[in-house]
Amino acid sequence: MSEEPDNIVLVMLRRIEAKLDRVGEDVHNLKVRMTSVEEGMAAMNRRVDRIEERLDRIEHRLDLTEVR
Protein backbone atom coordinates (compact mmCIF):
# COMPACT_ATOMS: atom_id res chain seq x y z
CA MET A 1 0.00 0.00 0.00
CA SER A 2 2.90 2.35 0.56
CA GLU A 3 3.88 1.94 -3.11
CA GLU A 4 0.71 3.59 -4.43
CA PRO A 5 1.30 7.01 -2.85
CA ASP A 6 4.93 6.90 -3.99
CA ASN A 7 3.83 6.14 -7.53
CA ILE A 8 1.25 8.92 -7.45
CA VAL A 9 3.86 11.35 -6.14
CA LEU A 10 6.33 10.29 -8.81
CA VAL A 11 3.69 10.67 -11.50
CA MET A 12 2.83 14.15 -10.27
CA LEU A 13 6.50 15.13 -10.06
CA ARG A 14 7.07 13.93 -13.62
CA ARG A 15 4.10 15.99 -14.81
CA ILE A 16 5.43 19.04 -12.99
CA GLU A 17 8.87 18.47 -14.50
CA ALA A 18 7.39 18.20 -18.00
CA LYS A 19 5.44 21.41 -17.50
CA LEU A 20 8.55 23.19 -16.22
CA ASP A 21 10.47 22.02 -19.28
CA ARG A 22 7.78 23.50 -21.53
CA VAL A 23 7.83 26.76 -19.56
CA GLY A 24 11.62 26.86 -19.89
CA GLU A 25 11.37 26.39 -23.65
CA ASP A 26 8.73 29.11 -23.87
CA VAL A 27 10.91 31.52 -21.87
CA HIS A 28 13.86 30.76 -24.14
CA ASN A 29 11.74 31.43 -27.24
CA LEU A 30 10.50 34.69 -25.74
CA LYS A 31 14.07 35.78 -25.00
CA VAL A 32 15.09 35.09 -28.59
CA ARG A 33 12.11 37.00 -29.94
CA MET A 34 12.65 39.91 -27.54
CA THR A 35 16.28 40.16 -28.61
CA SER A 36 15.13 40.37 -32.22
CA VAL A 37 12.64 43.11 -31.34
CA GLU A 38 15.31 45.06 -29.44
CA GLU A 39 17.71 44.82 -32.38
CA GLY A 40 14.97 46.03 -34.72
CA MET A 41 14.20 48.97 -32.44
CA ALA A 42 17.88 49.90 -32.26
CA ALA A 43 18.09 49.87 -36.06
CA MET A 44 14.99 52.07 -36.29
CA ASN A 45 16.45 54.51 -33.76
CA ARG A 46 19.66 54.76 -35.80
CA ARG A 47 17.64 55.48 -38.94
CA VAL A 48 15.56 58.14 -37.19
CA ASP A 49 18.74 59.76 -35.86
CA ARG A 50 20.21 59.89 -39.37
CA ILE A 51 16.99 61.35 -40.77
CA GLU A 52 16.97 63.97 -38.02
CA GLU A 53 20.58 64.93 -38.81
CA ARG A 54 19.78 65.20 -42.51
CA LEU A 55 16.70 67.31 -41.80
CA ASP A 56 18.72 69.63 -39.56
CA ARG A 57 21.30 70.03 -42.34
CA ILE A 58 18.57 70.82 -44.90
CA GLU A 59 16.94 73.37 -42.59
CA HIS A 60 20.31 75.00 -41.97
CA ARG A 61 21.06 75.23 -45.70
CA LEU A 62 17.67 76.81 -46.35
CA ASP A 63 18.08 79.17 -43.39
CA LEU A 64 14.93 77.77 -41.80
CA THR A 65 16.49 77.25 -38.38
CA GLU A 66 16.02 79.67 -35.53
CA VAL A 67 19.07 80.99 -33.75
CA ARG A 68 19.18 79.60 -30.25
mmCIF file of C-alpha atoms in Angstrom:
data_model
loop_
_atom_site.group_PDB
_atom_site.id
_atom_site.type_symbol
_atom_site.label_atom_id
_atom_site.label_comp_id
_atom_site.label_asym_id
_atom_site.label_seq_id
_atom_site.Cartn_x
_atom_site.Cartn_y
_atom_site.Cartn_z
ATOM 1 C CA MET A 1 0.000 0.000 0.000
ATOM 2 C CA SER A 2 2.898 2.345 0.560
ATOM 3 C CA GLU A 3 3.884 1.942 -3.112
ATOM 4 C CA GLU A 4 0.708 3.589 -4.433
ATOM 5 C CA PRO A 5 1.301 7.014 -2.846
ATOM 6 C CA ASP A 6 4.930 6.900 -3.986
ATOM 7 C CA ASN A 7 3.834 6.141 -7.526
ATOM 8 C CA ILE A 8 1.251 8.923 -7.454
ATOM 9 C CA VAL A 9 3.860 11.351 -6.136
ATOM 10 C CA LEU A 10 6.329 10.287 -8.814
ATOM 11 C CA VAL A 11 3.694 10.665 -11.502
ATOM 12 C CA MET A 12 2.834 14.149 -10.272
ATOM 13 C CA LEU A 13 6.503 15.125 -10.063
ATOM 14 C CA ARG A 14 7.070 13.934 -13.615
ATOM 15 C CA ARG A 15 4.101 15.992 -14.815
ATOM 16 C CA ILE A 16 5.430 19.038 -12.988
ATOM 17 C CA GLU A 17 8.869 18.466 -14.496
ATOM 18 C CA ALA A 18 7.392 18.202 -17.996
ATOM 19 C CA LYS A 19 5.441 21.415 -17.503
ATOM 20 C CA LEU A 20 8.547 23.190 -16.217
ATOM 21 C CA ASP A 21 10.468 22.016 -19.275
ATOM 22 C CA ARG A 22 7.782 23.499 -21.527
ATOM 23 C CA VAL A 23 7.833 26.758 -19.563
ATOM 24 C CA GLY A 24 11.620 26.857 -19.886
ATOM 25 C CA GLU A 25 11.373 26.389 -23.651
ATOM 26 C CA ASP A 26 8.729 29.107 -23.870
ATOM 27 C CA VAL A 27 10.906 31.524 -21.872
ATOM 28 C CA HIS A 28 13.864 30.763 -24.138
ATOM 29 C CA ASN A 29 11.742 31.428 -27.240
ATOM 30 C CA LEU A 30 10.504 34.693 -25.739
ATOM 31 C CA LYS A 31 14.072 35.783 -25.001
ATOM 32 C CA VAL A 32 15.090 35.088 -28.594
ATOM 33 C CA ARG A 33 12.111 37.000 -29.935
ATOM 34 C CA MET A 34 12.652 39.911 -27.542
ATOM 35 C CA THR A 35 16.284 40.156 -28.613
ATOM 36 C CA SER A 36 15.127 40.373 -32.218
ATOM 37 C CA VAL A 37 12.638 43.108 -31.336
ATOM 38 C CA GLU A 38 15.309 45.063 -29.444
ATOM 39 C CA GLU A 39 17.705 44.825 -32.379
ATOM 40 C CA GLY A 40 14.972 46.032 -34.720
ATOM 41 C CA MET A 41 14.198 48.966 -32.437
ATOM 42 C CA ALA A 42 17.879 49.899 -32.259
ATOM 43 C CA ALA A 43 18.085 49.869 -36.060
ATOM 44 C CA MET A 44 14.988 52.065 -36.289
ATOM 45 C CA ASN A 45 16.447 54.510 -33.757
ATOM 46 C CA ARG A 46 19.656 54.760 -35.797
ATOM 47 C CA ARG A 47 17.637 55.479 -38.938
ATOM 48 C CA VAL A 48 15.560 58.136 -37.193
ATOM 49 C CA ASP A 49 18.736 59.755 -35.859
ATOM 50 C CA ARG A 50 20.211 59.893 -39.366
ATOM 51 C CA ILE A 51 16.995 61.349 -40.769
ATOM 52 C CA GLU A 52 16.973 63.968 -38.023
ATOM 53 C CA GLU A 53 20.576 64.927 -38.808
ATOM 54 C CA ARG A 54 19.782 65.204 -42.508
ATOM 55 C CA LEU A 55 16.698 67.314 -41.802
ATOM 56 C CA ASP A 56 18.724 69.630 -39.560
ATOM 57 C CA ARG A 57 21.299 70.027 -42.343
ATOM 58 C CA ILE A 58 18.575 70.822 -44.897
ATOM 59 C CA GLU A 59 16.942 73.372 -42.585
ATOM 60 C CA HIS A 60 20.308 74.999 -41.967
ATOM 61 C CA ARG A 61 21.060 75.227 -45.700
ATOM 62 C CA LEU A 62 17.675 76.811 -46.347
ATOM 63 C CA ASP A 63 18.076 79.167 -43.393
ATOM 64 C CA LEU A 64 14.934 77.767 -41.804
ATOM 65 C CA THR A 65 16.490 77.248 -38.380
ATOM 66 C CA GLU A 66 16.022 79.668 -35.525
ATOM 67 C CA VAL A 67 19.069 80.991 -33.750
ATOM 68 C CA ARG A 68 19.183 79.601 -30.246
#
